[in-house]
Amino acid sequence: MKFEDLLLDIGGFGRFQILILFLLCFPRINLPMHFLLHNFLAATPSHHCAIPHQEAFVNFTTEELLLISIPREPDGTFRSCEMFSQPQFYLLLNSSLQPENDSIIEPCKHGWVYDHSQFASTIATQWDLVCEQRGLNQATATFFFVGVTVGAVIFGYLSDRYGRRALLLLSLLCSLLFGMLSAASASYTMLAATRTLTGAALSGISLIVLPLGMEWVDVQHRTLSGILTSIFWSVGNMLLAMVAYLVRDWRWLLVAVTGPCLLSIVCLWWVPESARWLIANGKAKQAHRHLLRCARINGRKDFTISTEVRARRCSLFRTPVLRRISLCSGAVWFGVAFSYYGMSMNLTGFGLDIYLSQFVFGIIEIPAKLIMYVLVNRVGRRQSQAWTLILTGLLLTGATFSSLRSVVAVMGKGFSESAFTTVFLYTSELYPTVLRQSGMGYTSFVARLGGALAPLVFLLDSVWPPLPEVTYCGVAACCGSVAFLLPETLHARLPEGVEDVEGLALRCSLQEQPCRALLRKRG
């Protein structure tokens, strides 16, 4: 008996499944609060060089003191990283004059003065990560995503080997520990290390929550469970904007976004292990116990189950169809993450207040996901995946050159989140149960490489200001086109073993409509 048939016998989408999906939404809310935290954690406020011996100029106003001490840009603003070696008093007589001798201009030697009107403190102001150290500030996000990348491989493999629930609990505990250690960092090196470890721990939550929920629901409600779980990412996005607005100190902000892990740990008490995974790994007795509980809560009578032989394990690249799936889905994930985090970590580049941008970017994701619920069920996963990613790239370039920069950026963010929502659902359906978390771990590994590179691309603006957006566009369009090479999974049962992937179900899906009737007949 196939597991899909078992689900129908005990209620494929009843009170039990709704309870599980609700409980799994809490860790999902916590994810964007860390993944997008860099926007506020490492924000760089307006700053200028600290002026030495300032007490000698008590008769000068602040504006006059800056005028004789700090060179100005062509637009009249004071430079952030340079100062005069000696006060230029003649500028008081004619402030429009510019020094002709560049030798009197030198880099800041006495530190910086920061504008604290928006941020009480960030890691940029804590350790002077500006000017020549600007790269270290951007690298903080890269360190975090390097951790997520490593964690994807570790948690992906271990959750296929030892189970979803145990690894999800471990991930939550480690996220809580390393998140609090990050808030207590005494140096930049300690912060970089603990943020890397936090990223590795959070990777387990990102990988396990969606597949664990989907493995408990029937075919008809699989898309609904994927979209519902994804919507709570957007809720976390909006909550991050509100929390960051209320908590302006970076240490307390880290505490505020890490604390909810405690609630997620408590909720996990009522979440069972995936019965689908238990059966695929020959643990029928444990699966039977969870299935009985599911049937009881859903109001179904007692039943008996007969499980298939343990499914054969295999490498993600050993067989032809698995190899194509792994290579193509890896490319798609890279493009999705690269463009998504490229937009999400450039909140100040779209003409809106940083807190408003974060909130708007979060709220626009919800209607985008509701639209995707209709599209992936009507036009299929493959077409939805490809076109949302391609349109994301086109709108990224439009946000660079359009006068309606904010509007185009918000639309691009909607398509970007649609692509991210689809790729989680699509990939979970492509891999068999025995390799699902390994496949998710591999694709997440590739995605986090994109996430790690995305913040560094902003540094290319020194070469050509629009170059970062053009780069995001090119990568998104190319990777979106690769999605056309993947098989369609609409209305197909979740594959249990490698033979299901290599066999009739996904091979027929390449032929689209003519095979669907045959799939239903053989089901």
PDB file of N, CA, C and O in Angstrom, residues 13 45 55 59 113 128 136 147 156 165 203 245-247 259 266 278 327 380 387 442 454 502 505 515:
ATOM      1  N   PHE A  13      -6.261  15.406   5.147  1.00  0.00           N
ATOM      2  CA  PHE A  13      -6.085  16.792   5.594  1.00  0.00           C
ATOM      3  C   PHE A  13      -7.181  17.108   6.608  1.00  0.00           C
ATOM      4  O   PHE A  13      -8.156  17.785   6.320  1.00  0.00           O
ATOM      5  N   PRO A  45      24.939  54.301   9.544  1.00  0.00           N
ATOM      6  CA  PRO A  45      24.336  55.643   9.573  1.00  0.00           C
ATOM      7  C   PRO A  45      25.276  56.681   8.976  1.00  0.00           C
ATOM      8  O   PRO A  45      26.457  56.403   8.718  1.00  0.00           O
ATOM      9  N   GLU A  55      37.705  70.922  21.451  1.00  0.00           N
ATOM     10  CA  GLU A  55      37.463  71.873  22.535  1.00  0.00           C
ATOM     11  C   GLU A  55      38.120  73.228  22.264  1.00  0.00           C
ATOM     12  O   GLU A  55      37.762  74.243  22.866  1.00  0.00           O
ATOM     13  N   ASN A  59      33.983  78.448  20.071  1.00  0.00           N
ATOM     14  CA  ASN A  59      33.226  79.579  19.538  1.00  0.00           C
ATOM     15  C   ASN A  59      32.617  79.291  18.160  1.00  0.00           C
ATOM     16  O   ASN A  59      31.920  80.142  17.609  1.00  0.00           O
ATOM     17  N   VAL A 113      32.424  60.115  13.834  1.00  0.00           N
ATOM     18  CA  VAL A 113      31.250  60.563  14.577  1.00  0.00           C
ATOM     19  C   VAL A 113      30.029  60.105  13.777  1.00  0.00           C
ATOM     20  O   VAL A 113      29.935  60.357  12.574  1.00  0.00           O
ATOM     21  N   ASP A 128      33.538  50.477  14.100  1.00  0.00           N
ATOM     22  CA  ASP A 128      33.980  51.371  13.021  1.00  0.00           C
ATOM     23  C   ASP A 128      34.177  50.623  11.700  1.00  0.00           C
ATOM     24  O   ASP A 128      35.224  50.732  11.036  1.00  0.00           O
ATOM     25  N   LEU A 136      34.235  44.522   5.607  1.00  0.00           N
ATOM     26  CA  LEU A 136      33.968  43.645   6.752  1.00  0.00           C
ATOM     27  C   LEU A 136      32.513  43.739   7.186  1.00  0.00           C
ATOM     28  O   LEU A 136      31.916  42.748   7.617  1.00  0.00           O
ATOM     29  N   GLY A 147      27.632  29.917   6.979  1.00  0.00           N
ATOM     30  CA  GLY A 147      27.138  28.987   7.994  1.00  0.00           C
ATOM     31  C   GLY A 147      25.888  28.257   7.524  1.00  0.00           C
ATOM     32  O   GLY A 147      25.751  27.037   7.712  1.00  0.00           O
ATOM     33  N   GLY A 156      20.730  18.405   6.068  1.00  0.00           N
ATOM     34  CA  GLY A 156      20.078  17.670   5.000  1.00  0.00           C
ATOM     35  C   GLY A 156      20.391  16.186   5.071  1.00  0.00           C
ATOM     36  O   GLY A 156      19.493  15.339   4.980  1.00  0.00           O
ATOM     37  N   ARG A 165      12.254  15.221  12.962  1.00  0.00           N
ATOM     38  CA  ARG A 165      11.901  15.897  14.217  1.00  0.00           C
ATOM     39  C   ARG A 165      13.121  16.099  15.117  1.00  0.00           C
ATOM     40  O   ARG A 165      13.313  17.172  15.699  1.00  0.00           O
ATOM     41  N   SER A 203      19.798  26.774   9.416  1.00  0.00           N
ATOM     42  CA  SER A 203      19.641  26.048   8.163  1.00  0.00           C
ATOM     43  C   SER A 203      18.776  24.811   8.346  1.00  0.00           C
ATOM     44  O   SER A 203      17.993  24.447   7.455  1.00  0.00           O
ATOM     45  N   TYR A 245      12.203  48.525  14.468  1.00  0.00           N
ATOM     46  CA  TYR A 245      11.792  49.906  14.715  1.00  0.00           C
ATOM     47  C   TYR A 245      11.751  50.211  16.207  1.00  0.00           C
ATOM     48  O   TYR A 245      12.118  51.317  16.637  1.00  0.00           O
ATOM     49  N   LEU A 246      11.348  49.219  17.004  1.00  0.00           N
ATOM     50  CA  LEU A 246      11.222  49.420  18.445  1.00  0.00           C
ATOM     51  C   LEU A 246      12.540  49.226  19.180  1.00  0.00           C
ATOM     52  O   LEU A 246      12.787  49.845  20.211  1.00  0.00           O
ATOM     53  N   VAL A 247      13.409  48.350  18.658  1.00  0.00           N
ATOM     54  CA  VAL A 247      14.682  48.031  19.327  1.00  0.00           C
ATOM     55  C   VAL A 247      15.814  48.532  18.445  1.00  0.00           C
ATOM     56  O   VAL A 247      16.157  47.903  17.442  1.00  0.00           O
ATOM     57  N   GLY A 259      14.899  35.129  20.848  1.00  0.00           N
ATOM     58  CA  GLY A 259      14.039  34.635  21.925  1.00  0.00           C
ATOM     59  C   GLY A 259      12.892  33.740  21.486  1.00  0.00           C
ATOM     60  O   GLY A 259      12.597  32.725  22.137  1.00  0.00           O
ATOM     61  N   VAL A 266       8.984  24.632  22.408  1.00  0.00           N
ATOM     62  CA  VAL A 266       7.814  24.138  23.143  1.00  0.00           C
ATOM     63  C   VAL A 266       6.788  23.551  22.174  1.00  0.00           C
ATOM     64  O   VAL A 266       6.228  22.472  22.414  1.00  0.00           O
ATOM     65  N   LEU A 278       9.501   7.299   8.430  1.00  0.00           N
ATOM     66  CA  LEU A 278       9.633   6.091   9.246  1.00  0.00           C
ATOM     67  C   LEU A 278       9.393   4.829   8.420  1.00  0.00           C
ATOM     68  O   LEU A 278      10.135   3.845   8.523  1.00  0.00           O
ATOM     69  N   LEU A 327      21.171  18.853 -10.816  1.00  0.00           N
ATOM     70  CA  LEU A 327      21.923  19.923 -11.472  1.00  0.00           C
ATOM     71  C   LEU A 327      21.033  21.123 -11.783  1.00  0.00           C
ATOM     72  O   LEU A 327      21.405  22.274 -11.517  1.00  0.00           O
ATOM     73  N   GLY A 380       1.069  24.833 -13.475  1.00  0.00           N
ATOM     74  CA  GLY A 380       2.110  23.884 -13.088  1.00  0.00           C
ATOM     75  C   GLY A 380       3.285  24.533 -12.390  1.00  0.00           C
ATOM     76  O   GLY A 380       3.467  25.749 -12.417  1.00  0.00           O
ATOM     77  N   TRP A 387       9.088  31.486 -14.947  1.00  0.00           N
ATOM     78  CA  TRP A 387       8.690  32.844 -15.303  1.00  0.00           C
ATOM     79  C   TRP A 387       8.760  33.809 -14.125  1.00  0.00           C
ATOM     80  O   TRP A 387       9.071  34.995 -14.311  1.00  0.00           O
ATOM     81  N   TYR A 442      21.208  19.745  -0.378  1.00  0.00           N
ATOM     82  CA  TYR A 442      22.100  20.083  -1.489  1.00  0.00           C
ATOM     83  C   TYR A 442      21.661  21.372  -2.182  1.00  0.00           C
ATOM     84  O   TYR A 442      22.471  22.279  -2.428  1.00  0.00           O
ATOM     85  N   ALA A 454      25.488  37.489  -2.612  1.00  0.00           N
ATOM     86  CA  ALA A 454      24.605  38.628  -2.882  1.00  0.00           C
ATOM     87  C   ALA A 454      25.044  39.918  -2.187  1.00  0.00           C
ATOM     88  O   ALA A 454      25.083  40.980  -2.832  1.00  0.00           O
ATOM     89  N   GLU A 502      12.869   7.473 -11.110  1.00  0.00           N
ATOM     90  CA  GLU A 502      13.362   6.990 -12.393  1.00  0.00           C
ATOM     91  C   GLU A 502      12.264   6.314 -13.213  1.00  0.00           C
ATOM     92  O   GLU A 502      12.416   6.116 -14.411  1.00  0.00           O
ATOM     93  N   ALA A 505       6.309   7.787 -13.088  1.00  0.00           N
ATOM     94  CA  ALA A 505       5.681   9.045 -12.673  1.00  0.00           C
ATOM     95  C   ALA A 505       6.352  10.279 -13.256  1.00  0.00           C
ATOM     96  O   ALA A 505       5.727  11.066 -13.956  1.00  0.00           O
ATOM     97  N   CYS A 515      -0.018  11.857 -20.365  1.00  0.00           N
ATOM     98  CA  CYS A 515       0.359  10.851 -19.389  1.00  0.00           C
ATOM     99  C   CYS A 515      -0.416  10.952 -18.086  1.00  0.00           C
ATOM    100  O   CYS A 515      -0.353  10.043 -17.269  1.00  0.00           O
TER     101      CYS A 515
END
